Amino acid sequence: MPVCRRGTPIESQDTESMLTFPKGGAHPPEFKEQTAGLSIEVMPVPDELELILGQHIGAPCTPTVARKEEINEGALVGEVKRGLGVPLHSPVTGKIKAIGTSAHPMRVTAPSLTIGVDHEADPVQYPEQDWQSFDGSELLQKVNDAGIIGVGGAGFPTHVKLNPPAGSPVDILLLNGAECEPYITSDHRQMLEHAAEIVGGAGIILKILGINECYIGIESNKQDAIKVMTAAAEQASTGDCSIKIETLQVKYPQGSEKQLIQAITGRKVPAMALPSAVGVVVQNVSTAKAIYDGVVYGKPLYEKVVTIAGKGINKPANLLLKVGTRIKDIVDYLGGLEPGLSKIIMGGPMMGFAVSSLDIPITKTTSAILFLTEDEIDTSPHSQCIRCGWCLEACPMGLEPKEIGIYVEANRAEDTEPFGVFDCFECGSCAYVCPAKRPLVQFVRLAKMKAKRP
Ligand code: SF4
Ligand code: SF4
């Protein structure tokens, strides 16, 4: 009998009173104890940053600066000429040393700016403004001007998400504080340390959308955050708007958009459709904090709270980093690598990407960097599908990952569309539970490249 990786039910969970999505999911070990209790720590700025020009979905920014040009913290350094995107700002005062390419977590290289940091420069001041004095379209423009993208996921431009199509009226805002990926605690710390700003960001989004109902979903393994956020939400709720905290069961992938929407509202987003199709807009709690900073202080998004964890790093931490900080500078600051390091992952162990170079810089969407030792990863080889059906049970989208894998191995990736390959959001639940260790997410990625989108 193979070992069941579907995980054991969490006995302390009162599943009657907690919300969750109805189908599939897994219970990977949480491994959050390394960093959950560590306050956000500001890492000193290194001598040089590597700012990738493509921080968001869509085409990369075009530089608006020249080599050797001196720039101030918060200055515009890149803009999108055409199509989807947001402006890019300098995280520091300094000088453009090069306009070239950088190592990149998903591509081999990507266009970038190398910025030499002026450590003597005075920090930039961002005076507070009364956001209530702006109307919805002015607030939306400020979100765009601040270069805000979804910081917890694929980097979709936030001002586009906050301007849903006219035919899809929205009546509910959801903030995602589930943070269901193992190891990662950056949103948890943001909720504990910046609850008022997150709830303030929710108020700004409600005004932009012209609606008054917001729910913030938090998994039940973050009771301290639920308490702090409930107090902040009660204070911010007025006769005009309602902000409520919803406690979610600990179940992966509770934080994915479609699963969160179904858990909290009961609405099911149709295949290939956006959340606005069922009247919902979803934002991450850390994106709400970035919106608050961008609107109230006019501060562009150029810093990021990142969890650094795993047995392969000397000192785990939740760090506030300048976007563009290279992994090697983080490693140096935290006292170096530990013996037995086997894999470095940007993001969580379920949806993150393994990286092969310490020269890679963090982006606006980096939530974690994991330094995993041999005993923290499973390196055993995969075998043939034994048709146990566990992957079908685990898939929250009701897809058939086993068939996708079998077709890809048979060089028939182009025939996988009927098994739902384009509805797969690569959560990794199927691969996690598979007793044959089959690389089902990699099979899906291959299939997406070859199959024809309907
Ligand atoms: S098929 Fe895709 S959506 Fe379904 S469990 Fe696997 S990775 Fe997740
Ligand atoms: S792919 Fe893995 S989990 Fe799915 S049926 Fe085959 S052996 Fe079982």
Tab-separated table of C-alpha atoms and ligand atoms in Angstrom:
chain	number	residue	atom	x	y	z
A	1	MET	CA	0.000	0.000	0.000
A	2	PRO	CA	1.592	3.326	-0.996
A	3	VAL	CA	1.960	6.033	1.616
A	4	CYS	CA	-0.987	8.417	1.434
A	5	ARG	CA	0.229	11.991	0.835
A	6	ARG	CA	-3.271	13.361	0.859
A	7	GLY	CA	-2.463	14.409	4.407
A	8	THR	CA	-4.308	13.789	7.596
A	9	PRO	CA	-7.401	15.806	8.519
A	10	ILE	CA	-6.549	18.557	10.984
A	11	GLU	CA	-8.355	17.436	14.116
A	12	SER	CA	-8.493	20.833	15.773
A	13	GLN	CA	-10.478	22.256	12.859
A	14	ASP	CA	-14.137	22.885	13.517
A	15	THR	CA	-15.097	22.094	9.951
A	16	GLU	CA	-18.769	22.844	10.611
A	17	SER	CA	-18.208	26.557	11.195
A	18	MET	CA	-15.326	27.106	8.746
A	19	LEU	CA	-15.668	27.707	5.054
A	20	THR	CA	-13.895	25.847	2.300
A	21	PHE	CA	-14.238	24.875	-1.359
A	22	PRO	CA	-16.259	21.735	-2.027
A	23	LYS	CA	-14.061	19.642	-4.305
A	24	GLY	CA	-10.549	18.235	-4.021
A	25	GLY	CA	-7.583	19.768	-2.236
A	26	ALA	CA	-4.748	18.396	-0.126
A	27	HIS	CA	-3.206	18.864	3.313
A	28	PRO	CA	0.545	19.270	2.858
A	29	PRO	CA	2.517	19.835	6.091
A	30	GLU	CA	2.537	23.562	6.855
A	31	PHE	CA	6.178	24.157	7.927
A	32	LYS	CA	5.252	27.718	8.886
A	33	GLU	CA	6.635	27.559	12.431
A	34	GLN	CA	10.117	28.607	11.227
A	35	THR	CA	9.008	32.160	10.413
A	36	ALA	CA	5.397	32.734	11.574
A	37	GLY	CA	6.592	34.314	14.826
A	38	LEU	CA	9.275	36.495	13.224
A	39	SER	CA	8.429	40.187	12.796
A	40	ILE	CA	9.073	41.846	9.446
A	41	GLU	CA	12.719	42.940	9.403
A	42	VAL	CA	14.026	45.693	7.118
A	43	MET	CA	17.098	44.407	5.272
A	44	PRO	CA	19.762	47.090	4.650
A	45	VAL	CA	19.879	48.043	0.968
A	46	PRO	CA	22.762	46.319	-0.903
A	47	ASP	CA	25.174	48.295	-3.106
A	48	GLU	CA	23.428	47.301	-6.331
A	49	LEU	CA	19.919	46.310	-7.445
A	50	GLU	CA	18.876	44.433	-10.586
A	51	LEU	CA	15.435	45.675	-11.591
A	52	ILE	CA	13.714	43.364	-14.079
A	53	LEU	CA	11.694	45.419	-16.600
A	54	GLY	CA	8.943	42.785	-16.939
A	55	GLN	CA	7.500	42.610	-13.424
A	56	HIS	CA	3.924	41.950	-14.561
A	57	ILE	CA	1.916	39.855	-17.010
A	58	GLY	CA	2.337	41.275	-20.526
A	59	ALA	CA	5.194	42.995	-22.333
A	60	PRO	CA	8.101	44.354	-20.255
A	61	CYS	CA	8.447	48.096	-19.576
A	62	THR	CA	10.550	50.275	-21.860
A	63	PRO	CA	13.244	52.141	-19.889
A	64	THR	CA	12.611	55.883	-19.447
A	65	VAL	CA	16.161	56.436	-18.178
A	66	ALA	CA	19.616	56.312	-19.749
A	67	ARG	CA	22.860	54.725	-18.588
A	68	LYS	CA	24.711	56.861	-15.995
A	69	GLU	CA	21.546	58.869	-15.286
A	70	GLU	CA	21.015	59.781	-11.633
A	71	ILE	CA	17.641	58.836	-10.231
A	72	ASN	CA	15.722	59.373	-7.013
A	73	GLU	CA	13.902	56.783	-4.940
A	74	GLY	CA	10.390	56.411	-6.381
A	75	ALA	CA	11.299	57.954	-9.779
A	76	LEU	CA	9.761	56.493	-12.924
A	77	VAL	CA	12.324	54.277	-14.693
A	78	GLY	CA	10.133	52.253	-17.057
A	79	GLU	CA	6.745	52.463	-18.724
A	80	VAL	CA	4.517	50.324	-20.901
A	81	LYS	CA	4.111	51.843	-24.343
A	82	ARG	CA	1.324	49.558	-25.493
A	83	GLY	CA	-0.944	46.860	-24.034
A	84	LEU	CA	-1.293	45.522	-20.508
A	85	GLY	CA	1.116	46.787	-17.862
A	86	VAL	CA	2.077	49.266	-15.160
A	87	PRO	CA	4.906	51.779	-14.722
A	88	LEU	CA	8.130	50.788	-12.955
A	89	HIS	CA	9.846	52.925	-10.297
A	90	SER	CA	13.299	53.009	-8.784
A	91	PRO	CA	13.430	51.454	-5.291
A	92	VAL	CA	16.442	53.649	-4.371
A	93	THR	CA	18.277	56.878	-5.042
A	94	GLY	CA	21.324	56.136	-7.171
A	95	LYS	CA	22.633	55.836	-10.711
A	96	ILE	CA	21.740	53.613	-13.679
A	97	LYS	CA	24.868	51.498	-14.139
A	98	ALA	CA	23.618	49.372	-17.038
A	99	ILE	CA	20.619	48.635	-19.219
A	100	GLY	CA	20.974	44.982	-20.117
A	101	THR	CA	19.716	41.601	-19.009
A	102	SER	CA	19.360	39.783	-15.720
A	103	ALA	CA	19.095	36.169	-14.641
A	104	HIS	CA	15.381	35.400	-14.318
A	105	PRO	CA	13.490	32.782	-12.242
A	106	MET	CA	11.347	31.478	-15.130
A	107	ARG	CA	13.117	32.550	-18.302
A	108	VAL	CA	16.875	32.222	-18.746
A	109	THR	CA	17.367	35.991	-18.874
A	110	ALA	CA	15.156	39.096	-18.944
A	111	PRO	CA	15.699	42.797	-19.784
A	112	SER	CA	16.706	44.753	-16.695
A	113	LEU	CA	18.250	47.895	-15.206
A	114	THR	CA	21.283	47.677	-12.930
A	115	ILE	CA	21.119	50.453	-10.327
A	116	GLY	CA	24.066	51.548	-8.186
A	117	VAL	CA	22.756	52.635	-4.766
A	118	ASP	CA	23.628	56.006	-3.221
A	119	HIS	CA	23.790	55.121	0.478
A	120	GLU	CA	24.277	58.784	1.463
A	121	ALA	CA	20.982	59.993	-0.027
A	122	ASP	CA	18.217	61.199	2.295
A	123	PRO	CA	15.164	58.930	2.405
A	124	VAL	CA	12.260	60.225	0.308
A	125	GLN	CA	9.260	61.556	2.258
A	126	TYR	CA	5.740	60.639	1.225
A	127	PRO	CA	3.192	63.023	2.804
A	128	GLU	CA	-0.187	61.569	3.798
A	129	GLN	CA	-3.216	62.521	1.706
A	130	ASP	CA	-6.926	62.204	2.488
A	131	TRP	CA	-7.989	59.474	0.064
A	132	GLN	CA	-11.662	60.155	0.800
A	133	SER	CA	-11.347	63.436	-1.106
A	134	PHE	CA	-10.736	61.582	-4.410
A	135	ASP	CA	-13.450	60.046	-6.548
A	136	GLY	CA	-13.338	56.454	-7.849
A	137	SER	CA	-11.665	57.241	-11.171
A	138	GLU	CA	-8.992	59.406	-9.492
A	139	LEU	CA	-8.268	56.562	-7.042
A	140	LEU	CA	-8.017	54.074	-9.924
A	141	GLN	CA	-5.510	56.351	-11.690
A	142	LYS	CA	-3.421	56.534	-8.507
A	143	VAL	CA	-3.358	52.711	-8.307
A	144	ASN	CA	-2.029	52.613	-11.876
A	145	ASP	CA	0.473	55.442	-11.289
A	146	ALA	CA	1.905	53.548	-8.287
A	147	GLY	CA	2.741	50.543	-10.496
A	148	ILE	CA	0.630	48.123	-8.471
A	149	ILE	CA	0.170	44.538	-9.600
A	150	GLY	CA	-1.183	41.484	-7.786
A	151	VAL	CA	1.739	40.819	-5.479
A	152	GLY	CA	0.613	37.353	-4.378
A	153	GLY	CA	0.333	35.710	-7.773
A	154	ALA	CA	1.002	36.102	-11.450
A	155	GLY	CA	1.380	39.893	-11.380
A	156	PHE	CA	-1.809	41.015	-13.116
A	157	PRO	CA	-2.055	44.846	-13.250
A	158	THR	CA	-4.340	45.836	-10.372
A	159	HIS	CA	-5.975	48.872	-12.035
A	160	VAL	CA	-7.239	46.554	-14.810
A	161	LYS	CA	-8.724	44.125	-12.272
A	162	LEU	CA	-10.398	47.032	-10.478
A	163	ASN	CA	-12.090	48.132	-13.714
A	164	PRO	CA	-14.205	45.069	-14.616
A	165	PRO	CA	-16.005	44.881	-17.976
A	166	ALA	CA	-19.291	46.851	-18.132
A	167	GLY	CA	-21.259	43.654	-18.746
A	168	SER	CA	-20.036	42.064	-15.481
A	169	PRO	CA	-21.365	44.112	-12.557
A	170	VAL	CA	-19.441	43.408	-9.352
A	171	ASP	CA	-21.052	43.418	-5.892
A	172	ILE	CA	-18.462	41.683	-3.650
A	173	LEU	CA	-14.789	42.321	-2.918
A	174	LEU	CA	-12.772	39.431	-1.480
A	175	LEU	CA	-9.373	39.910	0.113
A	176	ASN	CA	-7.241	36.800	0.140
A	177	GLY	CA	-5.427	36.235	3.432
A	178	ALA	CA	-5.485	32.432	3.182
A	179	GLU	CA	-1.752	32.021	2.511
A	180	CYS	CA	-2.231	28.279	2.055
A	181	GLU	CA	1.220	27.451	0.605
A	182	PRO	CA	3.548	25.715	3.084
A	183	TYR	CA	6.448	27.731	4.593
A	184	ILE	CA	5.187	31.193	3.485
A	185	THR	CA	4.260	33.650	6.256
A	186	SER	CA	4.694	37.062	4.598
A	187	ASP	CA	0.932	37.772	4.322
A	188	HIS	CA	0.468	36.501	7.883
A	189	ARG	CA	2.990	39.042	9.157
A	190	GLN	CA	1.488	41.824	7.008
A	191	MET	CA	-1.925	41.122	8.572
A	192	LEU	CA	-0.473	41.170	12.100
A	193	GLU	CA	1.642	44.276	11.604
A	194	HIS	CA	-0.350	46.297	9.029
A	195	ALA	CA	-3.994	45.384	9.613
A	196	ALA	CA	-5.225	49.002	9.518
A	197	GLU	CA	-3.528	49.671	6.153
A	198	ILE	CA	-4.907	46.438	4.637
A	199	VAL	CA	-8.417	47.298	5.760
A	200	GLY	CA	-7.857	50.892	4.552
A	201	GLY	CA	-6.848	49.445	1.165
A	202	ALA	CA	-10.119	47.473	1.160
A	203	GLY	CA	-12.015	50.737	1.707
A	204	ILE	CA	-10.230	52.347	-1.255
A	205	ILE	CA	-11.035	49.364	-3.509
A	206	LEU	CA	-14.704	49.417	-2.444
A	207	LYS	CA	-14.904	53.097	-3.428
A	208	ILE	CA	-13.232	52.419	-6.804
A	209	LEU	CA	-15.682	49.578	-7.513
A	210	GLY	CA	-18.652	51.568	-6.187
A	211	ILE	CA	-19.728	48.703	-3.887
A	212	ASN	CA	-19.936	48.266	-0.096
A	213	GLU	CA	-19.361	44.601	0.766
A	214	CYS	CA	-15.946	43.052	1.501
A	215	TYR	CA	-14.942	39.709	3.009
A	216	ILE	CA	-11.403	38.867	4.058
A	217	GLY	CA	-10.677	35.106	4.036
A	218	ILE	CA	-8.031	33.858	6.493
A	219	GLU	CA	-7.163	30.206	7.200
A	220	SER	CA	-7.842	29.036	10.753
A	221	ASN	CA	-4.125	28.365	11.410
A	222	LYS	CA	-3.642	32.156	11.791
A	223	GLN	CA	-5.811	32.842	14.845
A	224	ASP	CA	-3.684	35.831	15.896
A	225	ALA	CA	-4.167	37.456	12.479
A	226	ILE	CA	-7.908	36.707	12.559
A	227	LYS	CA	-8.146	38.537	15.899
A	228	VAL	CA	-6.158	41.602	14.789
A	229	MET	CA	-7.866	41.820	11.408
A	230	THR	CA	-11.338	41.437	12.969
A	231	ALA	CA	-10.673	44.403	15.251
A	232	ALA	CA	-9.384	46.512	12.322
A	233	ALA	CA	-12.334	45.522	10.121
A	234	GLU	CA	-14.871	46.393	12.831
A	235	GLN	CA	-13.281	49.796	13.235
A	236	ALA	CA	-13.319	50.464	9.487
A	237	SER	CA	-16.867	49.223	8.835
A	238	THR	CA	-19.316	52.107	8.702
A	239	GLY	CA	-22.934	52.543	7.642
A	240	ASP	CA	-21.578	52.858	4.080
A	241	CYS	CA	-19.411	49.744	3.955
A	242	SER	CA	-19.136	46.338	5.586
A	243	ILE	CA	-15.798	44.531	5.967
A	244	LYS	CA	-15.972	41.072	7.559
A	245	ILE	CA	-13.421	38.374	8.325
A	246	GLU	CA	-14.272	34.817	7.257
A	247	THR	CA	-12.388	31.921	8.860
A	248	LEU	CA	-11.387	29.302	6.291
A	249	GLN	CA	-10.460	25.651	6.782
A	250	VAL	CA	-6.773	24.855	6.412
A	251	LYS	CA	-6.808	23.175	3.026
A	252	TYR	CA	-4.631	23.658	-0.028
A	253	PRO	CA	-5.305	25.491	-2.459
A	254	GLN	CA	-7.694	27.562	-0.339
A	255	GLY	CA	-6.105	30.797	-1.559
A	256	SER	CA	-6.638	30.283	-5.281
A	257	GLU	CA	-9.184	32.712	-6.714
A	258	LYS	CA	-11.893	30.332	-7.837
A	259	GLN	CA	-11.705	28.204	-4.680
A	260	LEU	CA	-11.790	31.271	-2.415
A	261	ILE	CA	-14.813	32.681	-4.230
A	262	GLN	CA	-16.717	29.421	-3.933
A	263	ALA	CA	-15.765	28.985	-0.258
A	264	ILE	CA	-16.914	32.455	0.789
A	265	THR	CA	-19.747	33.348	-1.602
A	266	GLY	CA	-20.904	29.931	-2.843
A	267	ARG	CA	-20.590	31.276	-6.411
A	268	LYS	CA	-18.870	29.069	-8.992
A	269	VAL	CA	-16.742	30.807	-11.616
A	270	PRO	CA	-17.373	29.076	-14.983
A	271	ALA	CA	-14.480	27.420	-16.830
A	272	MET	CA	-12.190	29.948	-18.573
A	273	ALA	CA	-14.111	32.892	-17.017
A	274	LEU	CA	-12.903	35.677	-14.713
A	275	PRO	CA	-14.196	36.245	-11.137
A	276	SER	CA	-16.107	39.310	-12.371
A	277	ALA	CA	-18.347	36.877	-14.292
A	278	VAL	CA	-19.923	36.030	-10.909
A	279	GLY	CA	-19.772	39.590	-9.543
A	280	VAL	CA	-16.560	39.250	-7.513
A	281	VAL	CA	-13.167	40.968	-7.472
A	282	VAL	CA	-10.359	39.234	-5.535
A	283	GLN	CA	-7.209	40.938	-4.257
A	284	ASN	CA	-4.435	39.650	-2.012
A	285	VAL	CA	-4.122	41.281	1.449
A	286	SER	CA	-0.590	42.474	0.636
A	287	THR	CA	-1.858	44.036	-2.606
A	288	ALA	CA	-4.454	45.913	-0.504
A	289	LYS	CA	-1.582	47.223	1.647
A	290	ALA	CA	0.276	48.320	-1.520
A	291	ILE	CA	-2.881	50.095	-2.717
A	292	TYR	CA	-3.125	51.936	0.611
A	293	ASP	CA	0.536	53.035	0.382
A	294	GLY	CA	0.147	54.011	-3.284
A	295	VAL	CA	-2.999	56.084	-2.789
A	296	VAL	CA	-2.604	57.557	0.706
A	297	TYR	CA	1.135	58.280	0.481
A	298	GLY	CA	1.671	58.285	-3.291
A	299	LYS	CA	4.378	55.682	-2.679
A	300	PRO	CA	4.986	53.423	-5.686
A	301	LEU	CA	5.261	49.675	-5.222
A	302	TYR	CA	8.998	48.978	-4.991
A	303	GLU	CA	9.362	47.074	-1.707
A	304	LYS	CA	8.201	43.577	-0.854
A	305	VAL	CA	7.871	41.436	2.277
A	306	VAL	CA	9.452	38.069	1.474
A	307	THR	CA	9.643	34.927	3.655
A	308	ILE	CA	13.086	33.344	3.661
A	309	ALA	CA	12.873	29.811	5.041
A	310	GLY	CA	14.082	26.221	4.840
A	311	LYS	CA	16.869	24.362	6.655
A	312	GLY	CA	19.373	25.469	3.998
A	313	ILE	CA	19.585	29.101	5.157
A	314	ASN	CA	21.441	30.102	8.317
A	315	LYS	CA	18.738	32.447	9.645
A	316	PRO	CA	15.121	32.259	8.413
A	317	ALA	CA	13.298	35.595	8.326
A	318	ASN	CA	10.465	37.719	6.996
A	319	LEU	CA	12.352	40.510	5.223
A	320	LEU	CA	11.190	43.832	3.806
A	321	LEU	CA	13.288	44.019	0.629
A	322	LYS	CA	13.744	46.485	-2.188
A	323	VAL	CA	12.486	44.989	-5.451
A	324	GLY	CA	15.630	44.087	-7.407
A	325	THR	CA	17.551	42.696	-4.410
A	326	ARG	CA	19.553	39.681	-5.566
A	327	ILE	CA	19.281	36.322	-3.772
A	328	LYS	CA	23.022	36.342	-3.035
A	329	ASP	CA	22.686	39.609	-1.048
A	330	ILE	CA	19.860	38.073	0.987
A	331	VAL	CA	21.976	34.974	1.667
A	332	ASP	CA	24.911	37.142	2.815
A	333	TYR	CA	22.666	39.192	5.111
A	334	LEU	CA	21.198	36.072	6.711
A	335	GLY	CA	24.564	34.488	7.489
A	336	GLY	CA	25.052	32.207	4.489
A	337	LEU	CA	23.901	28.798	3.344
A	338	GLU	CA	23.808	25.625	5.438
A	339	PRO	CA	25.384	22.259	4.508
A	340	GLY	CA	23.014	19.929	2.688
A	341	LEU	CA	21.269	22.627	0.638
A	342	SER	CA	19.668	20.842	-2.285
A	343	LYS	CA	17.193	23.198	-3.950
A	344	ILE	CA	16.316	26.912	-3.987
A	345	ILE	CA	12.696	27.721	-4.781
A	346	MET	CA	11.221	31.141	-5.512
A	347	GLY	CA	7.677	31.006	-4.156
A	348	GLY	CA	6.129	28.133	-2.235
A	349	PRO	CA	6.936	24.436	-2.618
A	350	MET	CA	3.615	23.757	-4.391
A	351	MET	CA	3.596	26.502	-7.045
A	352	GLY	CA	7.068	28.021	-6.930
A	353	PHE	CA	9.966	27.651	-9.369
A	354	ALA	CA	13.355	26.096	-8.698
A	355	VAL	CA	16.166	28.554	-9.455
A	356	SER	CA	19.749	27.790	-10.350
A	357	SER	CA	21.498	31.121	-9.770
A	358	LEU	CA	21.976	33.350	-6.737
A	359	ASP	CA	22.157	36.330	-9.135
A	360	ILE	CA	18.384	36.250	-9.653
A	361	PRO	CA	16.673	39.322	-8.140
A	362	ILE	CA	13.310	39.430	-6.377
A	363	THR	CA	10.344	40.982	-8.200
A	364	LYS	CA	7.087	42.557	-7.049
A	365	THR	CA	5.494	39.087	-7.011
A	366	THR	CA	8.133	37.233	-4.967
A	367	SER	CA	6.534	36.051	-1.699
A	368	ALA	CA	9.166	33.588	-0.547
A	369	ILE	CA	12.574	32.128	-1.241
A	370	LEU	CA	13.014	28.635	0.164
A	371	PHE	CA	16.401	27.040	0.752
A	372	LEU	CA	15.558	23.354	1.056
A	373	THR	CA	17.900	20.602	2.193
A	374	GLU	CA	17.876	16.986	0.997
A	375	ASP	CA	15.578	15.858	3.795
A	376	GLU	CA	13.047	18.590	2.897
A	377	ILE	CA	12.498	17.499	-0.691
A	378	ASP	CA	11.501	14.286	-2.390
A	379	THR	CA	14.011	13.278	-5.049
A	380	SER	CA	12.813	9.730	-5.697
A	381	PRO	CA	12.136	9.004	-9.386
A	382	HIS	CA	8.616	8.829	-10.767
A	383	SER	CA	7.078	5.662	-12.141
A	384	GLN	CA	4.169	4.570	-14.283
A	385	CYS	CA	0.645	5.644	-13.395
A	386	ILE	CA	-0.999	2.967	-11.245
A	387	ARG	CA	-4.467	4.411	-11.941
A	388	CYS	CA	-5.270	4.863	-8.257
A	389	GLY	CA	-7.348	7.962	-9.020
A	390	TRP	CA	-5.933	10.028	-6.147
A	391	CYS	CA	-5.036	12.891	-8.490
A	392	LEU	CA	-8.635	13.088	-9.700
A	393	GLU	CA	-9.853	13.238	-6.098
A	394	ALA	CA	-7.326	15.967	-5.237
A	395	CYS	CA	-7.946	18.232	-8.220
A	396	PRO	CA	-10.071	21.203	-7.072
A	397	MET	CA	-11.097	21.862	-10.679
A	398	GLY	CA	-12.382	18.340	-11.336
A	399	LEU	CA	-9.797	17.734	-14.091
A	400	GLU	CA	-8.105	14.506	-15.186
A	401	PRO	CA	-4.376	15.040	-14.565
A	402	LYS	CA	-3.572	11.327	-14.949
A	403	GLU	CA	-4.876	11.336	-18.520
A	404	ILE	CA	-2.956	14.521	-19.324
A	405	GLY	CA	0.246	12.844	-18.083
A	406	ILE	CA	-0.366	9.644	-20.029
A	407	TYR	CA	-1.091	11.574	-23.237
A	408	VAL	CA	2.000	13.779	-22.847
A	409	GLU	CA	4.211	10.725	-22.333
A	410	ALA	CA	2.685	9.184	-25.459
A	411	ASN	CA	3.621	12.339	-27.462
A	412	ARG	CA	-0.036	13.276	-27.774
A	413	ALA	CA	0.033	16.529	-25.778
A	414	GLU	CA	-1.985	18.274	-28.486
A	415	ASP	CA	-4.954	15.987	-27.662
A	416	THR	CA	-5.229	16.958	-23.962
A	417	GLU	CA	-7.724	19.835	-24.198
A	418	PRO	CA	-10.738	17.530	-23.461
A	419	PHE	CA	-9.151	16.671	-20.064
A	420	GLY	CA	-9.328	20.332	-19.005
A	421	VAL	CA	-5.696	21.292	-19.471
A	422	PHE	CA	-6.537	25.000	-19.927
A	423	ASP	CA	-8.604	25.077	-16.711
A	424	CYS	CA	-5.583	23.881	-14.734
A	425	PHE	CA	-4.030	26.664	-12.644
A	426	GLU	CA	-1.033	24.505	-11.749
A	427	CYS	CA	-1.740	24.261	-8.014
A	428	GLY	CA	0.195	20.987	-7.754
A	429	SER	CA	-2.347	19.171	-5.566
A	430	CYS	CA	-2.450	16.251	-8.020
A	431	ALA	CA	1.336	15.864	-8.099
A	432	TYR	CA	1.519	16.154	-4.323
A	433	VAL	CA	-0.826	13.215	-3.698
A	434	CYS	CA	0.409	10.995	-6.541
A	435	PRO	CA	1.984	7.828	-5.027
A	436	ALA	CA	3.916	7.269	-8.264
A	437	LYS	CA	5.499	10.773	-7.872
A	438	ARG	CA	4.478	11.658	-11.413
A	439	PRO	CA	5.432	15.236	-12.440
A	440	LEU	CA	1.846	16.079	-13.316
A	441	VAL	CA	2.270	19.882	-13.270
A	442	GLN	CA	5.214	19.669	-15.672
A	443	PHE	CA	3.078	17.443	-17.914
A	444	VAL	CA	0.319	20.082	-17.812
A	445	ARG	CA	2.768	22.899	-18.679
A	446	LEU	CA	4.004	20.901	-21.664
A	447	ALA	CA	0.445	20.146	-22.744
A	448	LYS	CA	-0.524	23.839	-22.536
A	449	MET	CA	2.259	24.652	-25.008
A	450	LYS	CA	1.073	22.096	-27.544
A	451	ALA	CA	-2.702	21.742	-27.175
A	452	LYS	CA	-5.049	24.086	-29.003
A	453	ARG	CA	-6.910	26.551	-26.796
A	454	PRO	CA	-10.702	26.278	-27.387
B	1	SF4	S1	-4.685	19.275	-12.685
B	1	SF4	FE1	-4.050	21.378	-12.318
B	1	SF4	S2	-5.705	22.288	-11.095
B	1	SF4	FE2	-5.916	20.046	-10.978
B	1	SF4	S3	-4.775	19.471	-9.132
B	1	SF4	FE3	-3.362	19.268	-10.863
B	1	SF4	S4	-2.295	21.206	-10.937
B	1	SF4	FE4	-4.150	21.547	-9.657
B	2	SF4	S1	-1.241	9.964	-11.951
B	2	SF4	FE1	-0.622	9.299	-9.896
B	2	SF4	S2	-2.356	9.814	-8.572
B	2	SF4	FE2	-3.083	9.898	-10.654
B	2	SF4	S3	-3.960	7.903	-11.026
B	2	SF4	FE3	-1.833	7.824	-11.738
B	2	SF4	S4	-0.657	7.097	-10.021
B	2	SF4	FE4	-2.636	7.697	-9.201
